[in-house]
Short mmCIF file of C-alpha atoms in Angstrom, two decimals:
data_model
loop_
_atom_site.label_atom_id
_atom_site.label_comp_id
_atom_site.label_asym_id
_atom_site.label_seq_id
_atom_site.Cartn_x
_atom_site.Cartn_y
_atom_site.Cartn_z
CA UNK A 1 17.52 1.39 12.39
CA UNK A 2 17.58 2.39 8.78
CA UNK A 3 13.58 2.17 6.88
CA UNK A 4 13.12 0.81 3.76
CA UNK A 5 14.89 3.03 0.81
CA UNK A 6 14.56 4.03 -2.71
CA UNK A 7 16.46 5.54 -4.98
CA UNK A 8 15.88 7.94 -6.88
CA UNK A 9 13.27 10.02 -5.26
CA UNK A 10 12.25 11.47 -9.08
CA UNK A 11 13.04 10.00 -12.83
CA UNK A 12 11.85 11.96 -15.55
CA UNK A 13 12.32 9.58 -19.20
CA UNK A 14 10.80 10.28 -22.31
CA UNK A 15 8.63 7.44 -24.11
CA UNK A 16 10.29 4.71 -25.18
CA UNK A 17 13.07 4.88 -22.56
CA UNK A 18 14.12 2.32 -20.25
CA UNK A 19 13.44 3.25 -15.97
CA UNK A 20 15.42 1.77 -13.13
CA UNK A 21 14.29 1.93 -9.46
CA UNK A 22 15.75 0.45 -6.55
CA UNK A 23 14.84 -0.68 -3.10
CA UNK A 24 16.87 -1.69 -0.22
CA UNK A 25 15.23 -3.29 2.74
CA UNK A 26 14.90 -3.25 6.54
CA UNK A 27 17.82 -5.13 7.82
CA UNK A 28 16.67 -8.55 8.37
CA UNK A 29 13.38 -8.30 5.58
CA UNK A 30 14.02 -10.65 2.81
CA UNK A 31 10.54 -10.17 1.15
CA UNK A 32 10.06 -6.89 -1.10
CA UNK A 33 6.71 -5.62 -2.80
CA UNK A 34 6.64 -3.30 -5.54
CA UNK A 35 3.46 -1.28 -6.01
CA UNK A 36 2.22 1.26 -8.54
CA UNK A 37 0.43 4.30 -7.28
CA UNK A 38 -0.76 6.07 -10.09
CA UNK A 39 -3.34 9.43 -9.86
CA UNK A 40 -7.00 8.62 -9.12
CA UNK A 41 -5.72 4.21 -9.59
CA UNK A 42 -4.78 3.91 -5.85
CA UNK A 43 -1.97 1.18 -4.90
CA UNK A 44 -1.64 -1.81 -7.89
CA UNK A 45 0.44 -4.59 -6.93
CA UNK A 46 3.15 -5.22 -8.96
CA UNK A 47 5.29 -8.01 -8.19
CA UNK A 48 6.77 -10.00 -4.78
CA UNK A 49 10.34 -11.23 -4.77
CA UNK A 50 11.04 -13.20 -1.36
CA UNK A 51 14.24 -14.85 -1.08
CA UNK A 52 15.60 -14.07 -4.52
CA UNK A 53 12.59 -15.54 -6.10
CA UNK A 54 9.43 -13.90 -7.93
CA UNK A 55 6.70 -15.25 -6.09
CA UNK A 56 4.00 -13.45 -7.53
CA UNK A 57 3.03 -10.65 -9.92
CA UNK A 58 -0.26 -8.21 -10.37
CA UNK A 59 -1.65 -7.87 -13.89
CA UNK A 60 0.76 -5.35 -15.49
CA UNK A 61 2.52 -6.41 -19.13
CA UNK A 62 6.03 -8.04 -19.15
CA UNK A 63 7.72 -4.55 -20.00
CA UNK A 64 7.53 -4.53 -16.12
CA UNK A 65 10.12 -7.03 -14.17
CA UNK A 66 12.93 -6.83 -11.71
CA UNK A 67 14.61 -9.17 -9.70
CA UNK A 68 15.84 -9.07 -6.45
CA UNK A 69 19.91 -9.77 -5.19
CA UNK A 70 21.83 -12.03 -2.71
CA UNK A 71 21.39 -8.70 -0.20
CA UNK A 72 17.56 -8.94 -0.62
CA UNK A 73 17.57 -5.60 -2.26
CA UNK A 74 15.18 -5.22 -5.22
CA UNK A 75 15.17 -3.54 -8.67
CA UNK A 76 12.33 -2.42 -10.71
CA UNK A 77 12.95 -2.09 -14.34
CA UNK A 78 10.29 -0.70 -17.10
CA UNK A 79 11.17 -0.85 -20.36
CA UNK A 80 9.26 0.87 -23.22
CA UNK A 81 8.17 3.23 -21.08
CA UNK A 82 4.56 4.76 -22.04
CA UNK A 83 3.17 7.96 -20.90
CA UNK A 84 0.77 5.94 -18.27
CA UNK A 85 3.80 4.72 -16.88
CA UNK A 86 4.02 8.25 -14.75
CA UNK A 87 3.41 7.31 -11.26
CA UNK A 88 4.90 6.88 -7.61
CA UNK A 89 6.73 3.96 -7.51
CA UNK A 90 6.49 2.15 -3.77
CA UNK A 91 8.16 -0.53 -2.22
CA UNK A 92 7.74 -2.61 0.81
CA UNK A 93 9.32 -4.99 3.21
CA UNK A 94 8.16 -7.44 5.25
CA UNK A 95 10.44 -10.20 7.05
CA UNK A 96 10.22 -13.66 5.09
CA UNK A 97 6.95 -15.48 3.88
CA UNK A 98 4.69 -12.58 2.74
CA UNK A 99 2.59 -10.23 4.70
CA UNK A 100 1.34 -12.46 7.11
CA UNK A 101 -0.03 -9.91 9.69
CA UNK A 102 0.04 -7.66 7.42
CA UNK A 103 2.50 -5.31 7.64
CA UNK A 104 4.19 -3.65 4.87
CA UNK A 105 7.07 -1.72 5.79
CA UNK A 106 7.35 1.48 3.16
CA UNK A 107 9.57 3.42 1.59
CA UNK A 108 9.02 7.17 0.44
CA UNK A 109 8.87 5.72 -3.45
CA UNK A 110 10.21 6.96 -6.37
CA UNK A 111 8.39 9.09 -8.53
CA UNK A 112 8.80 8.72 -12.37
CA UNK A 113 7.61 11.12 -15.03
CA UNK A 114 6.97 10.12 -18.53
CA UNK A 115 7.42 12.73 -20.91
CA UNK B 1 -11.23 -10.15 -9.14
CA UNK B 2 -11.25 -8.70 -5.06
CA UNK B 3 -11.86 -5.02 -5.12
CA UNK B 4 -11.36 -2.49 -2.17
CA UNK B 5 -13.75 0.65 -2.57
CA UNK B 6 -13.70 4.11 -0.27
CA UNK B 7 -14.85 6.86 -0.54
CA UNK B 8 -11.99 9.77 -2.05
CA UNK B 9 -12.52 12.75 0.23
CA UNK B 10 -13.84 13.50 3.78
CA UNK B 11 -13.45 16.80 5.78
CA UNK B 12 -13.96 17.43 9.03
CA UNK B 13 -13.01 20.25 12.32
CA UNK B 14 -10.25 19.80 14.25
CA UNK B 15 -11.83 17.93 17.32
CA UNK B 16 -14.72 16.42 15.68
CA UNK B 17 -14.33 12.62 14.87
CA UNK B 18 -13.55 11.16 11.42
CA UNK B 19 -15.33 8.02 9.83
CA UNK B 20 -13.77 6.28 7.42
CA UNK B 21 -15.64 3.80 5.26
CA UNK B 22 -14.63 1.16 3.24
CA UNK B 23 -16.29 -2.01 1.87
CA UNK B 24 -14.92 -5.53 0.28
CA UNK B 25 -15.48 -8.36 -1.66
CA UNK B 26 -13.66 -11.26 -0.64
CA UNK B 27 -15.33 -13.39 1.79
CA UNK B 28 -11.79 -15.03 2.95
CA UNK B 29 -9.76 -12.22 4.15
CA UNK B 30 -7.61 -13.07 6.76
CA UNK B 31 -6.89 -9.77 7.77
CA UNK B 32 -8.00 -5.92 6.84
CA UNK B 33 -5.62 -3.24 7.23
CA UNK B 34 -5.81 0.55 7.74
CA UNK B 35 -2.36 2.29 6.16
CA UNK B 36 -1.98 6.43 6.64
CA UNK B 37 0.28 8.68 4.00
CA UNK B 38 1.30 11.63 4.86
CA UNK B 39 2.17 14.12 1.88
CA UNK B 40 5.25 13.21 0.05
CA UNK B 41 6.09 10.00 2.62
CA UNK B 42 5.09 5.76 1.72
CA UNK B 43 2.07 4.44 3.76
CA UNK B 44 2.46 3.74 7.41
CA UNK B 45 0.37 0.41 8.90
CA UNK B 46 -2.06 2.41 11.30
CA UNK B 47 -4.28 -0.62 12.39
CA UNK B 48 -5.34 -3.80 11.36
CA UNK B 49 -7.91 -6.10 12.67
CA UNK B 50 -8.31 -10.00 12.30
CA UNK B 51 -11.35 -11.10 10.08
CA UNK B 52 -12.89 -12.97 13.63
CA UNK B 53 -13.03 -9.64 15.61
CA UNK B 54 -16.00 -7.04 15.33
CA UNK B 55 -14.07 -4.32 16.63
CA UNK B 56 -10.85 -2.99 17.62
CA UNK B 57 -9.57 -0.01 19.88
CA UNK B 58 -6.77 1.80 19.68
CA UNK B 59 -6.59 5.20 21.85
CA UNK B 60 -7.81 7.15 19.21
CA UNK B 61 -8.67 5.04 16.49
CA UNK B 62 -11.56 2.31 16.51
CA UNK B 63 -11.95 -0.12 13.76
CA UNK B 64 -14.95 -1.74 13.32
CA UNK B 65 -15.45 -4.67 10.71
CA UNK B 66 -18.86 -6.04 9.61
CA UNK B 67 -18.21 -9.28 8.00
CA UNK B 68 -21.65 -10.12 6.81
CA UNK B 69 -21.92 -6.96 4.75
CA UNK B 70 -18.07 -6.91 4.43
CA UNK B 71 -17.63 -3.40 5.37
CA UNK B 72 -14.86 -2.29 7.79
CA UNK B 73 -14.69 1.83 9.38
CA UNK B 74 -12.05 3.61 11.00
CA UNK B 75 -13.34 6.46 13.29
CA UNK B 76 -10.50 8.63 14.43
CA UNK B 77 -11.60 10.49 17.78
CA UNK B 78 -10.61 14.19 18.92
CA UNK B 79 -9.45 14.52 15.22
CA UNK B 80 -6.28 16.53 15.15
CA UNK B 81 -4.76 19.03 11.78
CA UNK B 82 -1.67 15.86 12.33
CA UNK B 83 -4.11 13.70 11.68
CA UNK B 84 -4.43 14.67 7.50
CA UNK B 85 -3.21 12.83 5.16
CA UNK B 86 -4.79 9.67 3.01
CA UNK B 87 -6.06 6.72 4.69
CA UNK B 88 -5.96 3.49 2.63
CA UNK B 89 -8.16 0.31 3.54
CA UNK B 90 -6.54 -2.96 2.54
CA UNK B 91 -7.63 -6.37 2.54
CA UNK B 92 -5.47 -9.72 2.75
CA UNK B 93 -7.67 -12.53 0.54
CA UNK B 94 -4.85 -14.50 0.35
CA UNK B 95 -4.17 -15.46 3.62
CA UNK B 96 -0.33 -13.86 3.04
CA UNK B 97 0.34 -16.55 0.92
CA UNK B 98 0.65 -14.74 -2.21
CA UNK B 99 2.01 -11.73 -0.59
CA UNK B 100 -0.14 -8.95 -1.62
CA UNK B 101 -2.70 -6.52 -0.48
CA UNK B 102 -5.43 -5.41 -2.03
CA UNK B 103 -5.85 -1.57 -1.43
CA UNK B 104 -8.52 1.12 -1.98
CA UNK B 105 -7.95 4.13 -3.94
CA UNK B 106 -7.36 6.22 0.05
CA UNK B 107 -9.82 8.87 1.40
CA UNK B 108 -7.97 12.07 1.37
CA UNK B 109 -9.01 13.50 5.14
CA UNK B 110 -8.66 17.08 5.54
CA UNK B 111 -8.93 18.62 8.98
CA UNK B 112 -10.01 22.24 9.29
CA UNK B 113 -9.10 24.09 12.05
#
């Protein structure tokens, strides 16, 4: 059975540019995290879609959003991209309702570089 | 707001065991988690424990959870050169419903041989 997947593994952008990230679930998962894991920060949460909805959404500006399709796979998009910006982008999966017991199913992320 | 803290590095020899420590501040986490990540992959749900149990075993791993002074520890026993990578403590304060975890910043374990 096929993991969770992003695409693309790396992004470089200069400031000011617009990034794109995608996820596609487990088979089945219809709830789909997005965290930030940025040097010496840990993991920030980011936002929760679960059945095509945002549900929730960590403290980051509105430059960050997404949204997430019939299919239950997710995009990230960042828009004015600033050189903090540069981190590993994760996602995770859990089946519907939220992370219940807990656990997040992960992708490898995407890592994007802000020149 | 809840907060997750760990230490950032721990080393250790191959065979010796590894304690991880990690302490919280909400007082109504359901759950708390232990996630691995090995270099270059996403986190991987190692353990978790619920917020009524004092300890839980798990051939090598133990997790032990101290609710009064809200600290939780993962000792790894017979630690193996597999076993480094970063090991993130995460807490659920929300019960699931608002879908995320809280996580620590990781403890970077490195095993020596």
């Amino acid at each position: 059975e096929a993991g969770v997947t992003q695409s693309p593994t790396h992004l470089i952008k200069t400031r000011g540019q617009q990034a794109t990230l995608r996820c596609s679930p487990i088979s089945g998962h219809t709830s789909v995290y997005w965290y930030q894991q940025a040097l010496g920060l840990g993991l920030q949460f980011l936002l929760w879609y679960d059945e095509g909805e945002e549900r929730n959404r960590g403290n980051f500006p509105p430059r960050f959003s997404g949204r997430q399709f019939p299919n239950y796979s997710s995009e990230l998009n960042v828009n004015a991209l600033e050189l903090e910006d540069s981190a590993l982008y994760l996602c995770a999966t859990t089946p519907s309702g939220g992370a219940n017991t807990g656990e997040l199913f992960f992708g490898e992320g995407s890592r994007l570089t802000v020149l | 707001g809840e907060d997750v803290e760990q230490s950032l590095f721990l080393s250790v020899r191959e065979g010796d065991s590894s304690v991880i420590n990690c302490t919280y501040t909400d007082s109504s986490s359901t759950y708390l988690y232990w996630y691995k990540q090995e270099p270059g992959a996403g986190l991987q749900l190692l353990t978790y424990i619920f917020s009524n149990m004092d300890m839980k075993q798990d051939q090598r791993l133990t997790v032990l959870l101290n609710k009064k002074d809200k600290h939780l520890s993962l000792r790894i026993a017979d630690t193996q050169t597999g076993d480094s990578a970063i090991y993130f403590c995460a807490d659920d304060p929300y019960g699931g419903s608002q879908g995320n975890l809280i996580f620590g910043k990781g403890t970077k374990l490195s095993v020596k041989p």
